[in-house]
């Protein structure tokens, strides 16, 4: 069968895999290749057990795989064959050299740009799908233009806004698709070709076109604004606990103002995930490098508040459990950075576990999807932690439960049974405010929600 567009995605991760699967489903007349240097990941994409857990993903992959969707490690050949290349490699925070701990590490991205130059035999559109510092396209163009065989590359920015756990839903019904290009004839033509892909299923008015730099910067700013809301509400959760106000009531009261809106106002143990922290740090670094120290300080506070919230949660546990948790068994309900994913990158559960272990607690960790990742994250504390998928077994003989991920399954457990098998007094710290606190209190638990009055049986 002849395909009328040959699309390649370099990077088969949380973004590349789901995004290309959805494009393949919606555009059967295109051939989509997804390549990666990680052989194991590619093997998993070609199997029944995909490398990431994402509701609805397996069905979509199975529908298109082998028809117009292919996963391989054949990077060079697939570059040669394609007209459009999406670059969706990782861009983590730099851990070395200049900008360490803040700037984006662009080594994977730069390697890709060189691979493209070295293996291209025809003109191509290169699409930045990864989240990148503003003006990265300029650097990419410099590398791409360094070829000597007259091939033309047009760079487009098309950042991804999907959230893990709802990736397929977000891709199928996005709030918007953002496409940034140079405002030249060639740039605008390339932008309209990329828009043409999304027009297969996204309404015209949801496709926003801008200049390249606005598009690159908008992605960082969207994440910064979302994270800022969480830090704002978390800062007020601390104040609510001091004043007998209730953070859920406050979220409801302010969220009904249509100018504020109701989403992303759930108090928590802090935001996690592979992007918020790294993207805000990157924003802080960019602001600093332009000499805008006040702007940098302003956004840095969003991160500081997040670190404070994790520490505050643990300090509170220690204080409420009679100022010591040494030798006590604490069961963590959830380890993933949010529900509906097995991803634990930058999960607040990692820092919280380490703080608890420093206080010499013994941990029991349960999660429906993230146990294997949790084992890797806490490998250096082997022997001080048990990992158990069954929450009933995990909580047996423990002094306390801390809810760290908002999995629905934790709402419906038999807490009478759990209470019976725990040490007394039994403590429950709800870091996501998902449980029925009154009911737990009546069972006998001492209950510590976030940003609300505690319910205890102590006189
Ligand atoms: P990821 O680590 O899951 O995937 C990146 C993949 O790129 C890895 O499999 C890696 O092996 C591969 N790779 C690295 N260098 C390569 C090279 N030279 N050639 C071929 N493959 C290479 O990362 P991710 O979560 O998919 O994120 C990718 C980008 O998308 C990041 O910039 C991130 O900020 C952004 N983003 C992520 C999300 C999310 O929810 N995870 C959402 C929106 C945007
Ligand atoms: C986030 C953005 O929501 C996506 O739009 C963006 O594309 C993505 O980052 C990215 O660039 O990687 P993601 O990190 O997958 O998506 O997940 P979110 O749903 O944003 O949750 C992030 C963290 O905030 C989680 O730890 C979550 O539990 C926490 N959170 C979220 C709260 O604590 N309270 C809330 O009200 C909402």
XYZ file of C-alpha atoms and ligand atoms in Angstrom:
540
model
C 0.000 0.000 0.000
C 1.316 3.476 -0.851
C 1.259 5.899 2.064
C 0.924 9.590 1.258
C 3.079 10.869 4.147
C 6.045 9.278 5.875
C 6.305 10.382 9.483
C 9.088 9.498 11.885
C 9.224 10.064 15.623
C 12.612 9.873 17.335
C 12.089 8.933 21.010
C 9.607 6.196 21.996
C 8.797 7.395 25.511
C 5.733 8.650 27.387
C 5.141 11.263 24.691
C 6.462 9.694 21.470
C 4.641 6.362 21.878
C 1.108 7.567 22.704
C 1.250 10.589 20.363
C 2.291 8.545 17.360
C -0.212 5.781 18.171
C -3.022 8.346 18.064
C -1.749 9.934 14.843
C -1.528 6.439 13.276
C -5.087 5.661 14.343
C -6.481 8.923 13.016
C -4.430 9.067 9.811
C -4.462 5.574 8.240
C -3.073 6.983 4.977
C 0.211 7.978 6.704
C 2.983 5.589 7.688
C 4.352 6.288 11.161
C 7.704 4.952 12.340
C 8.813 5.366 15.948
C 12.496 4.798 16.722
C 14.581 4.747 19.868
C 18.121 3.898 20.933
C 16.699 1.821 23.792
C 16.299 -1.697 22.386
C 14.360 -3.025 25.359
C 11.811 -0.217 25.072
C 11.295 -0.957 21.390
C 10.878 -4.669 22.124
C 8.202 -3.773 24.672
C 6.390 -1.497 22.218
C 6.239 -4.513 19.893
C 4.828 -6.780 22.618
C 1.641 -7.203 24.674
C 3.322 -5.525 27.673
C 3.997 -1.936 26.627
C 6.844 -0.049 28.367
C 4.398 2.407 29.976
C 0.973 2.043 31.582
C -1.561 4.458 30.114
C -5.312 3.754 30.041
C -6.509 2.943 26.511
C -2.999 2.897 24.993
C -2.634 -0.850 24.361
C -5.892 -1.006 22.381
C -4.841 1.882 20.128
C -1.343 0.490 19.590
C -2.713 -2.948 18.715
C -5.147 -1.437 16.221
C -2.407 0.307 14.207
C 0.775 -1.678 14.909
C 2.024 -3.576 11.853
C -0.440 -1.678 9.602
C 0.768 1.916 9.596
C 2.585 2.087 12.959
C 6.033 0.540 13.392
C 8.520 0.566 16.269
C 12.222 -0.083 15.624
C 15.803 0.888 16.432
C 16.605 1.500 12.769
C 17.166 5.231 13.239
C 19.406 5.932 10.235
C 17.253 4.213 7.618
C 14.001 5.666 8.948
C 15.463 9.193 8.873
C 16.316 8.683 5.197
C 12.791 7.517 4.354
C 10.729 10.164 6.148
C 9.268 13.554 5.136
C 8.395 14.750 8.635
C 10.435 14.010 11.771
C 9.037 14.573 15.263
C 11.777 14.773 17.900
C 10.476 13.545 21.230
C 13.633 12.677 23.139
C 14.086 13.391 26.836
C 15.294 16.822 27.974
C 16.014 16.338 31.690
C 17.588 18.821 34.091
C 21.347 19.042 33.577
C 23.297 17.300 36.325
C 26.798 18.527 35.452
C 28.759 21.583 34.319
C 27.307 25.011 33.648
C 23.671 25.302 34.666
C 23.778 22.000 36.612
C 20.566 21.456 38.596
C 18.636 24.034 36.533
C 19.238 24.170 32.789
C 17.877 21.592 30.329
C 20.283 18.857 29.329
C 20.123 19.063 25.550
C 22.633 16.323 24.739
C 19.992 13.793 23.555
C 18.293 16.422 21.494
C 21.566 17.590 19.915
C 22.617 14.025 19.066
C 19.321 13.647 17.246
C 19.893 16.823 15.240
C 23.295 15.508 14.098
C 21.813 12.100 13.211
C 19.203 13.861 11.082
C 21.799 15.922 9.209
C 24.063 12.936 8.620
C 21.351 10.612 7.319
C 19.040 12.873 5.299
C 18.891 12.642 1.517
C 15.829 14.881 0.954
C 14.140 18.033 2.365
C 12.299 17.538 5.660
C 10.151 19.208 8.267
C 11.620 18.777 11.747
C 9.096 19.067 14.567
C 10.176 19.863 18.132
C 7.864 17.729 20.274
C 10.130 17.656 23.333
C 9.838 20.520 25.822
C 12.769 22.813 25.135
C 14.197 26.137 26.271
C 12.944 29.108 24.255
C 15.076 29.736 21.128
C 16.207 26.097 20.854
C 14.981 26.018 17.257
C 17.671 28.563 16.436
C 20.383 26.157 17.655
C 18.719 23.257 15.878
C 18.675 25.229 12.635
C 22.386 25.955 12.957
C 23.133 22.243 13.165
C 20.713 21.350 10.394
C 22.050 24.045 8.072
C 25.573 22.714 8.524
C 24.895 20.043 5.880
C 26.713 20.505 2.632
C 24.338 18.785 0.224
C 21.740 21.514 -0.187
C 18.979 19.763 1.767
C 16.405 22.141 3.280
C 15.050 21.633 6.785
C 12.151 23.651 8.208
C 11.927 23.591 12.008
C 8.481 23.665 13.638
C 7.618 23.791 17.334
C 4.656 21.599 18.303
C 4.867 21.104 22.077
C 2.841 18.357 23.733
C 0.341 19.131 26.502
C -0.817 15.609 27.380
C -0.761 14.594 31.046
C 0.230 11.089 32.050
C -2.664 8.894 33.123
C -4.982 10.684 30.692
C -2.645 10.784 27.671
C -4.989 9.096 25.201
C -7.979 11.184 26.222
C -5.860 14.360 26.040
C -4.529 13.426 22.598
C -7.932 12.498 21.196
C -9.627 15.609 22.585
C -6.985 18.272 23.234
C -7.810 21.744 24.580
C -5.577 23.019 21.805
C -2.764 22.048 19.461
C 0.025 24.609 19.320
C 2.144 25.018 16.205
C 4.947 27.575 16.032
C 6.877 28.402 12.885
C 8.945 31.108 11.239
C 6.572 33.579 9.651
C 8.199 33.113 6.229
C 6.484 31.442 3.235
C 8.372 28.188 3.872
C 7.738 28.355 7.629
C 4.006 28.970 7.212
C 3.750 26.207 4.611
C 5.421 23.719 6.971
C 3.126 24.820 9.816
C 0.084 24.198 7.636
C 1.371 20.699 6.745
C 1.701 19.857 10.464
C -1.733 21.388 11.143
C -3.045 19.112 8.368
C -2.119 16.055 10.431
C -4.127 17.221 13.453
C -7.061 18.405 11.325
C -7.947 14.725 10.834
C -9.579 14.879 14.280
C -9.063 18.300 15.914
C -11.362 21.246 15.108
C -9.747 24.131 13.220
C -10.356 26.658 15.970
C -8.399 24.523 18.436
C -5.281 24.637 16.297
C -3.292 27.695 17.367
C -0.442 28.939 15.209
C 2.208 31.339 16.525
C 5.777 32.338 15.899
C 8.406 29.762 16.907
C 9.513 31.497 20.093
C 5.996 32.005 21.483
C 5.295 28.324 20.950
C 8.485 27.144 22.665
C 7.989 29.518 25.590
C 4.234 28.820 25.934
C 4.953 25.178 26.764
C 7.203 26.111 29.684
C 4.733 28.740 30.860
C 1.728 26.384 30.742
C 3.555 23.991 33.070
C 4.762 26.831 35.292
C 1.185 28.180 35.698
C -0.214 24.714 36.466
C 2.479 23.999 39.049
C 2.015 27.467 40.531
C -1.639 26.695 41.252
C -0.660 23.561 43.169
C 1.994 25.403 45.164
C -0.487 28.191 45.887
C -3.140 25.820 47.190
C -0.555 23.794 49.121
C 0.737 26.946 50.827
C -2.801 27.677 51.962
C -3.252 24.089 53.203
C -0.615 24.875 55.837
C -2.468 28.029 56.852
C -5.814 26.181 56.939
C -4.461 23.664 59.445
C -3.474 26.517 61.748
C -6.804 28.316 61.495
C -9.409 25.508 61.376
C -10.330 26.460 57.836
C -10.803 23.565 55.398
C -8.728 23.535 52.191
C -11.331 21.571 50.190
C -13.966 24.156 51.095
C -11.593 26.945 50.107
C -10.784 25.255 46.767
C -14.504 24.943 46.070
C -15.248 28.490 47.151
C -12.545 30.087 45.016
C -12.750 27.606 42.130
C -16.371 28.463 41.369
C -15.195 31.934 40.351
C -15.009 31.404 36.598
C -11.965 33.684 36.437
C -10.092 31.280 38.722
C -11.594 27.951 37.605
C -11.919 24.726 39.559
C -9.108 22.547 38.183
C -5.685 21.958 39.736
C -6.738 23.157 43.180
C -6.365 19.852 45.016
C -4.012 20.168 47.957
C -1.433 17.399 47.980
C 1.911 16.251 49.277
C 3.372 18.233 46.366
C 3.494 17.928 42.621
C 5.722 15.303 41.030
C 6.344 14.007 37.547
C 9.115 14.381 35.049
C 8.199 17.847 33.826
C 6.933 20.479 36.291
C 10.093 20.729 38.348
C 12.489 20.497 35.415
C 10.530 22.969 33.290
C 10.278 25.570 36.072
C 13.970 25.175 36.896
C 14.662 25.690 33.220
C 12.463 28.795 33.205
C 14.347 30.127 36.239
C 17.649 29.479 34.467
C 16.482 31.195 31.277
C 15.253 34.246 33.226
C 18.586 34.432 35.060
C 20.569 34.140 31.865
C 18.686 37.164 30.479
C 19.568 39.072 33.696
C 15.976 38.933 35.017
C 16.753 37.964 38.619
C 13.348 39.028 40.029
C 11.553 36.913 37.444
C 13.813 33.982 38.324
C 13.166 34.375 42.068
C 9.411 34.599 41.518
C 9.219 31.218 39.743
C 11.781 29.584 42.015
C 9.359 30.085 44.896
C 6.944 27.629 43.228
C 9.580 24.905 43.577
C 10.528 25.931 47.128
C 6.892 25.677 48.233
C 6.718 22.197 46.722
C 9.787 21.036 48.642
C 8.337 22.573 51.821
C 5.065 20.702 51.402
C 6.811 17.300 51.244
C 8.919 18.093 54.319
C 5.920 19.506 56.172
C 3.952 16.306 55.572
C 6.695 14.165 57.134
C 7.358 16.605 60.027
C 3.682 16.471 60.832
C 3.696 12.658 60.846
C 6.625 12.633 63.260
C 5.053 15.223 65.550
C 1.685 13.453 65.674
C 3.252 10.016 66.289
C 4.716 11.212 69.613
C 7.831 12.792 68.097
C 9.434 9.581 66.966
C 8.896 7.135 64.148
C 12.120 5.162 64.672
C 11.361 1.431 64.394
C 7.703 2.081 63.485
C 6.155 0.481 60.432
C 4.642 2.979 58.030
C 2.652 1.822 55.013
C 2.637 4.037 51.959
C -0.547 3.791 49.910
C 0.717 4.695 46.431
C 4.132 5.543 45.059
C 3.411 6.799 41.506
C 3.519 10.602 41.094
C -0.210 10.552 40.316
C -2.967 7.989 39.775
C -3.387 5.972 36.542
C 0.336 5.765 35.829
C 3.238 3.600 36.930
C 5.628 6.533 36.442
C 7.564 7.539 39.543
C 9.871 10.170 38.043
C 10.180 12.995 40.616
C 7.348 11.386 42.590
C 6.933 13.130 45.962
C 6.822 9.580 47.374
C 10.579 9.283 46.752
C 11.522 12.257 48.960
C 8.899 11.345 51.540
C 10.238 7.767 51.726
C 13.785 9.030 52.136
C 12.788 11.480 54.902
C 10.938 8.676 56.719
C 13.886 6.297 56.326
C 16.264 8.953 57.694
C 14.082 8.915 60.829
C 14.649 5.138 60.931
C 11.075 4.147 60.115
C 10.437 0.813 58.442
C 8.463 1.173 55.205
C 5.882 -0.980 53.501
C 5.045 0.249 50.021
C 2.025 -0.671 47.935
C 0.935 0.596 44.500
C -1.056 -1.064 41.705
C 1.351 -0.028 38.909
C 4.542 1.450 40.327
C 6.123 -1.232 42.528
C 8.915 -2.082 40.078
C 9.863 1.582 39.604
C 9.674 2.141 43.380
C 12.159 -0.696 43.912
C 14.621 1.021 41.564
C 14.066 4.450 43.124
C 14.780 3.160 46.642
C 17.396 0.553 45.748
C 19.933 2.006 48.173
C 17.605 1.325 51.128
C 17.108 -2.367 50.381
C 16.250 -4.325 53.524
C 14.418 -1.436 55.195
C 11.396 -1.615 52.913
C 8.913 -4.248 51.877
C 7.031 -3.968 48.595
C 3.576 -5.531 48.497
C 0.890 -5.118 45.868
C -1.961 -6.072 48.205
C -2.797 -3.056 50.436
C -4.321 -5.311 53.126
C -1.131 -7.334 53.494
C 1.025 -4.223 53.148
C -0.650 -2.524 56.116
C -0.655 -5.516 58.489
C 1.017 -4.649 61.806
C 1.810 -1.106 60.734
C 1.554 1.901 63.017
C 0.480 4.286 60.282
C -0.768 4.560 56.718
C 0.181 7.511 54.523
C -1.822 7.985 51.326
C 0.618 9.351 48.733
C -1.149 8.661 45.410
C -4.816 9.318 44.707
C -5.643 5.838 43.316
C -9.403 5.242 43.442
C -8.874 1.754 44.857
C -7.776 3.255 48.184
C -11.192 4.883 48.601
C -13.041 1.569 48.569
C -10.922 -0.637 50.812
C -12.373 -2.373 53.872
C -10.875 -0.089 56.522
C -12.472 -2.071 59.361
C -10.349 -5.021 58.306
C -7.261 -2.837 57.880
C -7.750 -1.231 61.304
C -8.083 -4.611 62.984
C -4.715 -5.743 61.626
C -2.790 -2.560 62.510
C -0.932 -1.648 65.684
C -2.808 0.705 68.013
C -3.098 3.647 68.164
C -3.554 3.470 64.389
C -2.721 6.594 62.391
C -3.764 7.550 58.887
C -2.265 10.543 57.055
C -4.209 11.349 53.921
C -1.775 13.235 51.680
C -4.367 13.446 48.888
C -7.604 14.037 50.840
C -9.340 11.167 49.054
C -10.616 9.107 52.005
C -13.792 9.413 54.064
C -12.212 10.938 57.161
C -15.290 10.818 59.433
C -15.826 7.153 58.657
C -12.187 6.306 59.397
C -12.380 8.220 62.678
C -15.483 6.256 63.705
C -13.642 2.991 62.980
C -10.969 4.060 65.454
C -8.231 5.644 63.348
C -6.562 8.912 64.263
C -7.012 10.788 60.997
C -4.802 13.557 59.607
C -6.095 15.085 56.377
C -4.180 17.831 54.567
C -5.299 21.384 55.215
C -8.188 20.341 57.464
C -8.884 19.702 61.115
C -7.389 16.441 62.388
C -9.730 13.842 63.934
C -8.087 12.119 66.897
C -9.147 9.991 69.856
C -6.443 11.402 72.130
C -7.599 13.423 75.138
P 11.068 9.548 27.961
O 12.357 9.514 28.686
O 9.952 8.655 28.372
O 11.343 9.222 26.401
C 12.389 9.744 25.650
C 12.962 8.638 24.764
O 13.935 9.206 23.880
C 13.684 7.525 25.554
O 13.088 6.273 25.288
C 15.135 7.595 25.031
O 15.755 6.329 24.934
C 14.939 8.215 23.669
N 16.149 8.837 23.119
C 17.047 9.650 23.735
N 18.013 10.021 22.887
C 17.752 9.423 21.697
C 18.387 9.437 20.424
N 19.496 10.143 20.205
N 17.837 8.697 19.437
C 16.712 7.973 19.647
N 16.060 7.948 20.821
C 16.574 8.662 21.840
O 10.598 11.050 27.946
P 9.098 11.618 27.783
O 8.421 11.619 29.096
O 8.448 10.965 26.612
O 9.404 13.133 27.424
C 9.961 13.499 26.175
C 9.873 14.998 26.030
O 8.505 15.401 26.034
C 10.538 15.788 27.159
O 11.100 16.954 26.616
C 9.381 16.147 28.064
O 9.622 17.327 28.784
C 8.261 16.360 27.073
N 6.906 16.117 27.599
C 6.652 15.059 28.427
C 5.352 14.823 28.877
C 5.019 13.695 29.836
O 3.921 13.682 30.349
N 5.919 12.753 30.084
C 4.311 15.645 28.429
C 4.603 16.691 27.554
C 5.908 16.912 27.138
C 1.786 17.907 33.303
C 0.780 18.818 32.614
O -0.501 18.669 33.232
C 0.678 18.477 31.142
O -0.191 19.390 30.486
C 2.077 18.561 30.513
O 2.025 18.201 29.143
C 3.015 17.638 31.253
O 3.043 18.019 32.652
C 4.414 17.701 30.760
O 4.866 18.673 30.204
O 5.062 16.684 31.028
P 1.784 15.424 34.236
O 3.035 15.836 34.918
O 1.787 14.167 33.443
O 1.303 16.581 33.235
O 0.609 15.278 35.315
P -0.347 16.339 36.070
O -1.726 15.838 35.992
O -0.121 17.723 35.646
O 0.134 16.172 37.581
C 1.397 16.665 38.010
C 1.499 16.559 39.518
O 0.660 17.508 40.157
C 1.087 15.195 40.078
O 1.996 14.808 41.071
C -0.293 15.452 40.644
O -0.659 14.565 41.656
C -0.129 16.878 41.149
N -1.399 17.617 41.307
C -2.177 17.860 40.227
C -1.757 18.095 42.557
O -1.036 17.900 43.545
N -2.935 18.792 42.690
C -3.739 19.054 41.623
O -4.784 19.707 41.816
C -3.353 18.558 40.378
